[in-house]
XYZ file of C-alpha atoms in Angstrom:
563
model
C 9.990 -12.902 26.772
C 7.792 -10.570 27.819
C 9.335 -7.624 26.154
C 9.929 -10.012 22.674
C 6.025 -10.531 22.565
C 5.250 -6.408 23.658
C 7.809 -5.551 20.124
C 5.874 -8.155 17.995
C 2.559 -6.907 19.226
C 3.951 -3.103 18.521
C 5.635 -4.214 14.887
C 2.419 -5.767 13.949
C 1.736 -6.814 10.175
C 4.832 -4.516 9.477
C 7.321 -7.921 10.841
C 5.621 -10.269 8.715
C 8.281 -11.364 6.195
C 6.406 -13.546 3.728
C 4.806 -12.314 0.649
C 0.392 -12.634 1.359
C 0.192 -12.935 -2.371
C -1.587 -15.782 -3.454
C -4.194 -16.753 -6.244
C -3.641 -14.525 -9.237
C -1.693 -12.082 -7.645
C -4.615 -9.609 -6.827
C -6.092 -11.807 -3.954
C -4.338 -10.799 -0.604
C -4.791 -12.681 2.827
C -3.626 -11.931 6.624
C -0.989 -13.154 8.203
C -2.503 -12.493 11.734
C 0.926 -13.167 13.062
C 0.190 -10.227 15.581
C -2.957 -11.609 17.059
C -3.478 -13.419 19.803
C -5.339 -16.664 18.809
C -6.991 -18.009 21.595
C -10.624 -18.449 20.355
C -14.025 -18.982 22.350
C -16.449 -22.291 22.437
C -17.949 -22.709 19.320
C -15.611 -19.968 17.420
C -12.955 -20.985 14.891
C -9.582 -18.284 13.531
C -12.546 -16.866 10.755
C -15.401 -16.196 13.690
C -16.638 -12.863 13.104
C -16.533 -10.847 16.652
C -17.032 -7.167 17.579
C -13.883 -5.373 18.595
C -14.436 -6.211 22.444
C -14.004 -10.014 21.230
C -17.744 -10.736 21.018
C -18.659 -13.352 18.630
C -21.391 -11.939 16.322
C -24.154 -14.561 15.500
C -26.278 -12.036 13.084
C -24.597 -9.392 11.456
C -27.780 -8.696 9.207
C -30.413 -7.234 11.484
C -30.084 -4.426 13.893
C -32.481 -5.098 17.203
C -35.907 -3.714 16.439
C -39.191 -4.078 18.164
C -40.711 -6.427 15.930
C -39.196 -6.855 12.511
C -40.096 -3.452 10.845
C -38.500 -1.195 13.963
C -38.388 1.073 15.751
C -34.640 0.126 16.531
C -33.603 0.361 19.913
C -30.941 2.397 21.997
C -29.139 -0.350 23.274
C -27.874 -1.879 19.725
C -24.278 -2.054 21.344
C -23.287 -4.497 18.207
C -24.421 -1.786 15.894
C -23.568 1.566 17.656
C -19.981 0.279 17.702
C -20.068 -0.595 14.193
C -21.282 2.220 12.999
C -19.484 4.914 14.802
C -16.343 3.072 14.068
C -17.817 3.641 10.362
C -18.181 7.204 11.502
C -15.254 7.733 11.916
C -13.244 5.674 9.110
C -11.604 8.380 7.546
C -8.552 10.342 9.510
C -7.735 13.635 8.280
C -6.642 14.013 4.813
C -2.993 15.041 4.265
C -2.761 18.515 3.330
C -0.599 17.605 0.562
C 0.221 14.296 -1.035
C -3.510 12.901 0.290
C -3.521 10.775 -3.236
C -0.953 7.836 -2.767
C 0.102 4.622 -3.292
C 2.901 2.516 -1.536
C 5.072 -1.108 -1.035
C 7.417 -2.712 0.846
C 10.762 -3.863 0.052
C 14.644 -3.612 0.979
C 17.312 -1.615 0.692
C 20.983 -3.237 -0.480
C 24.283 -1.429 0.449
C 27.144 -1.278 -1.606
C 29.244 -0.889 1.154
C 30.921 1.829 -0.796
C 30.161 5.577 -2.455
C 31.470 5.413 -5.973
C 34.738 3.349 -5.736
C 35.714 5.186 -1.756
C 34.878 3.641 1.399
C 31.832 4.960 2.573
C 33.273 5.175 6.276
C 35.196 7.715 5.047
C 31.926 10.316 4.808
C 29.248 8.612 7.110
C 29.388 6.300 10.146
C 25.371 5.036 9.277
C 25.309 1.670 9.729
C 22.735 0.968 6.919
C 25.692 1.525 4.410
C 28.586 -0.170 5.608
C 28.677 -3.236 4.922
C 28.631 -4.419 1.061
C 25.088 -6.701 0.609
C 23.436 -5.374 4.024
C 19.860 -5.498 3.865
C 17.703 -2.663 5.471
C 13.560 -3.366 5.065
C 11.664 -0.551 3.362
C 8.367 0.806 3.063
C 7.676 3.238 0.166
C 5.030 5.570 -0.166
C 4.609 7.527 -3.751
C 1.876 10.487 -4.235
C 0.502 13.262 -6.096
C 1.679 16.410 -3.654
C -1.402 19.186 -4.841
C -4.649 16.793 -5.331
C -7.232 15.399 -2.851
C -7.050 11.468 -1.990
C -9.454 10.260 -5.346
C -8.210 12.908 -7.970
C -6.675 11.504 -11.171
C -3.041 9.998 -11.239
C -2.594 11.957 -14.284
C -2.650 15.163 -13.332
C -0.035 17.572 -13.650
C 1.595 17.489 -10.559
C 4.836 16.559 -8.445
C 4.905 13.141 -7.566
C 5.974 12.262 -3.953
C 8.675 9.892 -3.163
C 8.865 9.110 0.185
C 11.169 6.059 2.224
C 11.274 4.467 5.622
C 14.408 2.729 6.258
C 14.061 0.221 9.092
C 17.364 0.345 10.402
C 18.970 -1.055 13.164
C 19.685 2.453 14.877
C 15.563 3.010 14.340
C 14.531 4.370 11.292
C 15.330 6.691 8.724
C 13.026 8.777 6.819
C 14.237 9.925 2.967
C 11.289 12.484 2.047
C 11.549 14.015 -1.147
C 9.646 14.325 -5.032
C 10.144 12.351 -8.529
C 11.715 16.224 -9.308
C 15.183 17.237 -7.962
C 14.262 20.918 -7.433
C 11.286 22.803 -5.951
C 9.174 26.228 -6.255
C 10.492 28.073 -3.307
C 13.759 28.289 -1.117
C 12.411 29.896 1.812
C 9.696 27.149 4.611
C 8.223 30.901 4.903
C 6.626 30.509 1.463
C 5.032 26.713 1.899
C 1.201 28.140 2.942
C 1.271 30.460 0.434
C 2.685 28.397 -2.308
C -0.042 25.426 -1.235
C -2.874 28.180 -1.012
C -2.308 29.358 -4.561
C -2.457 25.322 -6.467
C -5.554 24.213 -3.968
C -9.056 25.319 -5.171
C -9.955 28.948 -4.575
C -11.553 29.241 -1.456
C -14.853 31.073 -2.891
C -15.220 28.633 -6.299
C -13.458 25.647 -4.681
C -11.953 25.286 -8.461
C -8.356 25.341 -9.539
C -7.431 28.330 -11.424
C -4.294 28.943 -13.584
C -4.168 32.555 -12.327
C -3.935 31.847 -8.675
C -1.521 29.466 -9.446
C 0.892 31.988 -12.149
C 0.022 34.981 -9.473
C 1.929 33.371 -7.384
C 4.726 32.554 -9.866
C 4.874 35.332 -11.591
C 5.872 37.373 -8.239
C 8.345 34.080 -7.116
C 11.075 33.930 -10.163
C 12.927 31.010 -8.189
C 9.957 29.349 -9.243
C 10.845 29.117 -13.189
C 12.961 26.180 -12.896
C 10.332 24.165 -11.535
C 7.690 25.398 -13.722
C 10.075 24.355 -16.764
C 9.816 21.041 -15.370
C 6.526 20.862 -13.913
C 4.571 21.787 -17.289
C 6.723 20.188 -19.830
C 5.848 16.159 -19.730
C 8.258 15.831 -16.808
C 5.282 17.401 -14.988
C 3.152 14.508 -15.019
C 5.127 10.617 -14.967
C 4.259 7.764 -16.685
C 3.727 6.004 -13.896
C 5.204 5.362 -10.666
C 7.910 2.733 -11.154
C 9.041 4.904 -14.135
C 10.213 7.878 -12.231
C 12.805 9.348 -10.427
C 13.379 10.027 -6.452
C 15.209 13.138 -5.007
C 15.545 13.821 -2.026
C 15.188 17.761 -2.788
C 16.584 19.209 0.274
C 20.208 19.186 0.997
C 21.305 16.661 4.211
C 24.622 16.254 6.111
C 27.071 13.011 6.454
C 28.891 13.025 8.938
C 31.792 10.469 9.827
C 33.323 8.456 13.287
C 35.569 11.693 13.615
C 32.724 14.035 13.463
C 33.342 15.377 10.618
C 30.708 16.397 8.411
C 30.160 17.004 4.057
C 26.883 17.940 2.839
C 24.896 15.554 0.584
C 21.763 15.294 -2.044
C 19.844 11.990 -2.362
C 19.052 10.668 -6.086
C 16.730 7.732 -6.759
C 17.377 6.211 -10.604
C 14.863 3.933 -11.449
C 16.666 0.613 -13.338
C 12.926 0.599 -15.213
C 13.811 3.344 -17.099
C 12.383 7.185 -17.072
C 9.166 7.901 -19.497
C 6.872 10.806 -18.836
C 3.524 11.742 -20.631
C 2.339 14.887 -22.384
C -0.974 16.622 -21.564
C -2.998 14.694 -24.620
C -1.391 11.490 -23.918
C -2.481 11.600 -19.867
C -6.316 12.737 -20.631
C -6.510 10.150 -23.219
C -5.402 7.567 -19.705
C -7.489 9.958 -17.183
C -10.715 8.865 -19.824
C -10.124 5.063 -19.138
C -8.532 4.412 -15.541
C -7.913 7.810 -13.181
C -6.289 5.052 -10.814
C -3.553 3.831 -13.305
C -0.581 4.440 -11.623
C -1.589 2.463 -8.295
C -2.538 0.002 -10.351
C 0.170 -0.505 -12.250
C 2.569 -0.415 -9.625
C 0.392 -2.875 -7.888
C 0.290 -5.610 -10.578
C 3.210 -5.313 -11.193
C 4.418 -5.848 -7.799
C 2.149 -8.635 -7.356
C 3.756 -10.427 -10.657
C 7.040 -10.972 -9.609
C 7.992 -7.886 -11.837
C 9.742 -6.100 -8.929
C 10.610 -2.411 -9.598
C 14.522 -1.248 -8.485
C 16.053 1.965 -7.883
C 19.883 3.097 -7.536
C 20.582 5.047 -4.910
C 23.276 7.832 -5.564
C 24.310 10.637 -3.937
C 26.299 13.970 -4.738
C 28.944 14.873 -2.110
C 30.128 18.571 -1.440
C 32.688 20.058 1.166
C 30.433 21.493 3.942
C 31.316 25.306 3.094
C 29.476 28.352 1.255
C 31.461 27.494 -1.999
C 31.544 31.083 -3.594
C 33.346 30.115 -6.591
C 29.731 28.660 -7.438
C 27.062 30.880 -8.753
C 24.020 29.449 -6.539
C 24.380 28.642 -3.085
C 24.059 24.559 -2.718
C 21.732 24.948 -0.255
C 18.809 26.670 -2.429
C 15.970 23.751 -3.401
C 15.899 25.830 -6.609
C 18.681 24.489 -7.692
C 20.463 21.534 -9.368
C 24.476 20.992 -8.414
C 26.022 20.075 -11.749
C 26.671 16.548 -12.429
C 29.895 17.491 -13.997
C 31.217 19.226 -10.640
C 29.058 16.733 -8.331
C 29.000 13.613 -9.705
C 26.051 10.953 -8.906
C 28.133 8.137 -6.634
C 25.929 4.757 -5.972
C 25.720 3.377 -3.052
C 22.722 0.727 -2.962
C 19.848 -0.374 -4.644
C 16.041 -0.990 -3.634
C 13.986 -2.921 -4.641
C 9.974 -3.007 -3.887
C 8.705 -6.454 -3.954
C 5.830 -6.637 -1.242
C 2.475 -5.164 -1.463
C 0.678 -3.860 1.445
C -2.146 -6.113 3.280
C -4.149 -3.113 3.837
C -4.245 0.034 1.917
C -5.409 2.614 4.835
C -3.010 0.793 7.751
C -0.051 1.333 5.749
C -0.192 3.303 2.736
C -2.578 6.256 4.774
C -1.520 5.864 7.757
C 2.520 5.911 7.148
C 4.002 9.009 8.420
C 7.445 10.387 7.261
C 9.581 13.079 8.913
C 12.393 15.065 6.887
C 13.551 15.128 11.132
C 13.698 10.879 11.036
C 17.536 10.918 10.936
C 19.508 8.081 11.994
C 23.686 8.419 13.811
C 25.637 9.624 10.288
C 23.092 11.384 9.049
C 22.377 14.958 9.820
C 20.465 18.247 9.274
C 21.938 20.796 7.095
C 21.030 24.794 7.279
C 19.090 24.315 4.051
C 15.848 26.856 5.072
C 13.243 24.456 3.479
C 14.559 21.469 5.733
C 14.304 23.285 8.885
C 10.985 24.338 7.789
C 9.922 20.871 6.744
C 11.390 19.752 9.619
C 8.908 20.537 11.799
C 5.831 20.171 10.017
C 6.074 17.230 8.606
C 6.223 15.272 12.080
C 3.260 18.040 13.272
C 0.948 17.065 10.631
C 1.136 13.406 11.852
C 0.413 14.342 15.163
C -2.470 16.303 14.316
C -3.662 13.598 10.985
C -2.749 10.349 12.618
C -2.800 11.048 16.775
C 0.081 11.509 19.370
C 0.686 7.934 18.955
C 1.129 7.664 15.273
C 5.030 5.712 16.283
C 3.208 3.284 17.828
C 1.208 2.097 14.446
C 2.776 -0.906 13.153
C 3.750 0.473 9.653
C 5.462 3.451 11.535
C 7.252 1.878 14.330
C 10.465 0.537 14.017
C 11.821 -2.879 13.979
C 13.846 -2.757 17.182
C 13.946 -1.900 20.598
C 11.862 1.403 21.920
C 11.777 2.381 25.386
C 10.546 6.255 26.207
C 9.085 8.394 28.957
C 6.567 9.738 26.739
C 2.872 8.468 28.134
C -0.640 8.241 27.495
C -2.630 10.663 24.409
C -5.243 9.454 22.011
C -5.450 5.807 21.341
C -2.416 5.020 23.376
C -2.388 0.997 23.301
C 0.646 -0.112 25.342
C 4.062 1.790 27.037
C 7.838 1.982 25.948
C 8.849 0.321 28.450
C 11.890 -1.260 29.144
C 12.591 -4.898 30.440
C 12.747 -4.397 34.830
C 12.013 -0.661 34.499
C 10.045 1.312 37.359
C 6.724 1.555 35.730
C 6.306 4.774 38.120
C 9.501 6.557 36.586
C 8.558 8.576 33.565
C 11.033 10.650 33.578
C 14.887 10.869 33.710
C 17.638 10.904 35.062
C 15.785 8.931 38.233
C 17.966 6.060 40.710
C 14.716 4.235 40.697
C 15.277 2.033 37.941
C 14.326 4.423 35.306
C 15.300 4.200 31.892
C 19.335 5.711 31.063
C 20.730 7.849 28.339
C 22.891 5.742 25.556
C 26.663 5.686 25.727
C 28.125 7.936 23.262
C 30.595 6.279 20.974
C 31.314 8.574 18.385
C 31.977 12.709 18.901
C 28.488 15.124 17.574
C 29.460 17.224 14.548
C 29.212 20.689 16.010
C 29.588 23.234 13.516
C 30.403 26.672 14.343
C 28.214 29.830 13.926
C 28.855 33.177 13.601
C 26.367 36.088 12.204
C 23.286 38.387 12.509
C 19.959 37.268 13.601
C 18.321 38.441 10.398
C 15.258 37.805 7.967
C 16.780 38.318 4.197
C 17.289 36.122 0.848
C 20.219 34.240 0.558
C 22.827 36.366 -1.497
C 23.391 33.990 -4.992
C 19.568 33.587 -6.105
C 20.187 33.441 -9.975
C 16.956 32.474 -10.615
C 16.498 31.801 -14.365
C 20.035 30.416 -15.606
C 19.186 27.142 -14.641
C 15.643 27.402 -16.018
C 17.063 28.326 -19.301
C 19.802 25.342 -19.093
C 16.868 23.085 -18.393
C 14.635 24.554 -21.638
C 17.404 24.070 -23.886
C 18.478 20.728 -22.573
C 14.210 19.677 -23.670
C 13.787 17.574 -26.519
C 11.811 19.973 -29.152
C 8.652 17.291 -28.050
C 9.192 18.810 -24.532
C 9.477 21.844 -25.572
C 6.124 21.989 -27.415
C 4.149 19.860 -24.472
C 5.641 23.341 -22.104
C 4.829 26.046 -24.136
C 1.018 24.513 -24.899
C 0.122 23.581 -21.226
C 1.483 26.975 -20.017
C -0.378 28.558 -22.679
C -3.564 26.655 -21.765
C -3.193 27.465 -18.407
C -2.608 31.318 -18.749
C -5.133 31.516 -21.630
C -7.594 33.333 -19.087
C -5.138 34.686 -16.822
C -5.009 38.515 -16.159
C -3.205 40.490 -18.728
C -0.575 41.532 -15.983
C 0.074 37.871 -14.901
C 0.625 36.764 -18.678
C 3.141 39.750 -19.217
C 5.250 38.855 -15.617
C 5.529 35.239 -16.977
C 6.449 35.953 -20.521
C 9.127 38.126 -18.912
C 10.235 35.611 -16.452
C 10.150 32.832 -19.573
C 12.339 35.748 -21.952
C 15.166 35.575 -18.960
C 15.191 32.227 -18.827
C 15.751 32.167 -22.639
C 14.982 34.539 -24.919
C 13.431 31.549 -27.189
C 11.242 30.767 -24.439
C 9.754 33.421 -24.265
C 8.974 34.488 -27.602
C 7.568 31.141 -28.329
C 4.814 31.864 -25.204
C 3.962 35.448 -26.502
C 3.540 33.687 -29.559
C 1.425 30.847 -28.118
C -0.843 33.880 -25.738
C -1.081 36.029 -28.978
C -2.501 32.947 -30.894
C -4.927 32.291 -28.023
C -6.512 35.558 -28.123
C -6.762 35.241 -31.640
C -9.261 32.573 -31.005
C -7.484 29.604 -31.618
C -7.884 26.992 -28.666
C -5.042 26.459 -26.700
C -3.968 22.635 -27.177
C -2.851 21.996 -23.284
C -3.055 23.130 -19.489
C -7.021 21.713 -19.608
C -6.278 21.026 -16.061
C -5.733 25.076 -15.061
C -7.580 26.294 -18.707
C -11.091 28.362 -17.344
C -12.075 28.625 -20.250
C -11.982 24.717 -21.222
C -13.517 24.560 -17.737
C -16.629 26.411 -18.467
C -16.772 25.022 -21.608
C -16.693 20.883 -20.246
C -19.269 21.987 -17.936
C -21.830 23.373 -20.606
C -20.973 20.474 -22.564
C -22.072 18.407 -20.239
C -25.650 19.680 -20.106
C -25.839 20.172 -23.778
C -24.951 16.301 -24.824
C -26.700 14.466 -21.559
C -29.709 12.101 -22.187
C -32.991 13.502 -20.748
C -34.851 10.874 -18.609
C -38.180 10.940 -16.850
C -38.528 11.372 -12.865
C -39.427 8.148 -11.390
């Protein structure tokens, strides 16, 4: 009993299973299902109390000699509420601070495609046909600070906790299948170059193309990222990838390699660079919004999970190794299987307990799920868990929205704002540590073999051999809509515009081997620039639109007198 009330305290607001809607759907109330309720003489469930459990009879005044001050030191009731206020605000993430985020569940299918999925994983989430899994989802701008515009061009983060019965199961990825870089070497560097410069604190388009101009793998991202895929309608309009390439592995031990694929049942639509400033000048919070409402209506947004399968080998006959993040495996060769479907239909209670403080791990594997030697996973790998530690605290599993909805008993102990211990029904309190014949805590039986692969080379730092970095990019160009097509060439355009000469000439190159089409069409675009004609997109990178906004704004303000 003890135990059941120590997991409810530690699951928190996360365990409560009814929908807090109520009113209009925008009103949301508590559940308080975690809280002890016991209440003091005179106090009722909506007393107002300081976080030590003091009733607070004036919450107006501080304690002042007389009524006009000076305050005194020994304001307990406000010291603690203000330094609590103080200190509101945890760390911003690095990358995808801006965010929004739900709850919901994840269906198996029981199968993958028309096999049984036994067959390639032993997870448990997928075995059974109609097994339920809770969810939390957390979607994001990656490059932007916590209040910047949902309409900027960006990749969008797609992130998913699966509260499993074997603990859970973190499925980290973007809206976009590929990425800039295939080497975790590269992730400062490419972050450094899309944050503000460090002496203007403004984004620049020629940090950014310096960068890309001297990374070719880049150019089938930026083929996405600055045509209207670049910047999604919203979020429940969008696809989820998992980006990085994972293992299955089955009862035997045996092991194929995988890629995740979200397909929203809403449908895809994407906006160009005109249509998202024209929403940026009425709502910069759209997208949270509408996911939100929408949410909050009954209008429940779904997503297909599918997955690509691939025999866990170097497969030279292709001409890209699978495990570059650059890179797409053809649908033709590697065709999307389903094998469940989410669906959101729970908003959080509290914005900064769940959707801020959530913390994801591309390491948050459950048994039948496994690592690949994909360089940007084992890269991401670590980080991702290290930035929580350092955001969030030590303790960031114990948070209700990050713990999982089962049993947890560890020798880890004490660090910042630890609030109870992982203990174990009977355990020796004074046994941290194991193995111990002092009623310490024991390893779990192992029921199925570890997938051990074999390896066999040089200890080495060099690129992996098949880099081929433009054919896709040019696949993806001519697979654009002639729409797309023009939204690319005018935000790159806009966003090279006042680029250095040498930067513009690297990425008209890179463009040419993509397609030669490409490329003429942005020497065309730069030449027309120069001529003085304004270039139509890329205002988000575009200096010279920059400096121009900002004189604007002085030229058509209203003078007013001081006061």
């Amino acid at each position: 009993m003890a135990q059941d009330q120590q997991n409810q305290a530690q699951n928190g607001h996360s365990a409560a299973s009814a929908d807090a809607l109520s009113g209009t759907g925008t009103a949301v109330t508590g559940t308080g299902s975690a809280y002890d309720q016991r209440t003091a003489s005179g106090e009722d469930a909506n007393t107002l109390t300081t976080r030590q459990g003091h009733p607070v009879t004036n919450n107006q005044n501080l304690r002042t000699l007389g009524n006009r001050g000076p305050a005194t030191l020994e304001n307990y009731q406000f010291l603690e509420k203000i330094s609590h206020f103080d200190r509101e605000r945890i760390p911003e993430r690095v990358v995808h601070a801006r965010g929004a985020g739900a709850h919901g569940v994840f269906e198996a299918y029981g199968k993958v495609g028309d096999e049984p999925i036994a067959k390639y994983t032993r997870a448990k989430l997928f075995q059974q046909a109609g097994k339920q899994t809770p969810v939390f989802v957390r979607f994001s701008t990656v490059g932007h600070g916590g209040h910047s515009p949902e309409t900027l061009r960006d990749p969008r983060g797609f992130a998913v906790k699966f509260y499993t019965e074997d603990g859970n199961w973190d499925l980290v990825g973007n809206n976009l299948k590929v990425f800039f870089i295939r080497d975790a070497i590269k992730f400062p560097d490419l972050i450094h170059s899309q944050k503000p410069d460090p002496v203007t604190n403004r984004q620049s388009g020629e940090r950014i193309f310096d960068f890309i101009c001297n990374t070719p793998e880049a150019m089938h991202m930026v083929t996405f990222l600055f045509s209207p895929w670049g910047i999604p309608a919203n979020y429940r309009q969008m696809q989820g990838s998992g980006v990085n390439t994972y293992k299955w592995v089955n009862d035997k031990g045996e092991a194929v390699l995988v890629k995740y694929h979200w397909e929203p049942l809403q449908g895809i639509k994407n906006l160009t660079a005109p249509e998202a400033e024209a929403i940026q000048a009425k709502n910069f919070n759209h997208a949270t919004q509408d996911l939100f409402e929408n949410i909050a209506k009954g209008n429940f947004p779904e997503w297909e999970l599918c997955v690509q399968i691939m025999s866990d080998d170097e497969h030279p006959e292709l001409d890209f190794d699978p495990l570059d993040d650059t890179k797409i495996w053809p649908e033709d060769q590697f065709p999307f299987l389903p094998v469940g479907k989410m669906t959101l239909n729970r908003n959080p209670e509290n914005y900064f307990a769940e959707v801020e403080q959530v913390a994801f791990g591309t390491g948050v594997l459950v048994d039948g799920l496994d690592f690949s030697d994909d360089k940007m996973l084992q890269g991401r790998t670590f980080s991702y868990s290290d930035t929580q530690r350092y955001r969030v605290g030590a303790n960031y599993l114990q948070l209700p929205i990050n713990a999982p909805k089962k049993h947890v008993a560890t020798n880890q102990r004490d660090g910042q704002m630890t609030y109870h211990v992982d203990s174990a029904p009977g355990q020796n309190l004074s046994v941290n540590y194991e193995p111990s014949s002092l009623s310490g805590l024991k390893e779990a039986p192992r029921t199925f073999p570890d997938h051990t692969p074999r390896y066999e080379g040089r200890l080495i730092r060099e690129s992996i051999d098949r880099t081929n970095n433009f054919k896709q990019a040019g696949e993806r160009w001519r697979l654009h809509e002639d729409w797309e097509k023009d939204d690319l060439i005018n935000n790159l355009v806009g966003a090279l515009t006042d680029a250095a000469q040498v930067i513009q000439d690297k990425m008209v190159d890179l463009c040419t081997q993509c397609d030669a089409e490409y490329g003429r069409r942005l020497a065309e675009g730069l030449k027309q620039a120069k001529a003085g004609k304004t270039a139509e997109g890329g205002n988000q990178y575009n200096d010279a639109k920059n400096s121009e906004a900002a004189q604007q704004a002085e030229k058509m303000a209203h003078e007013a007198k001081p006061y």
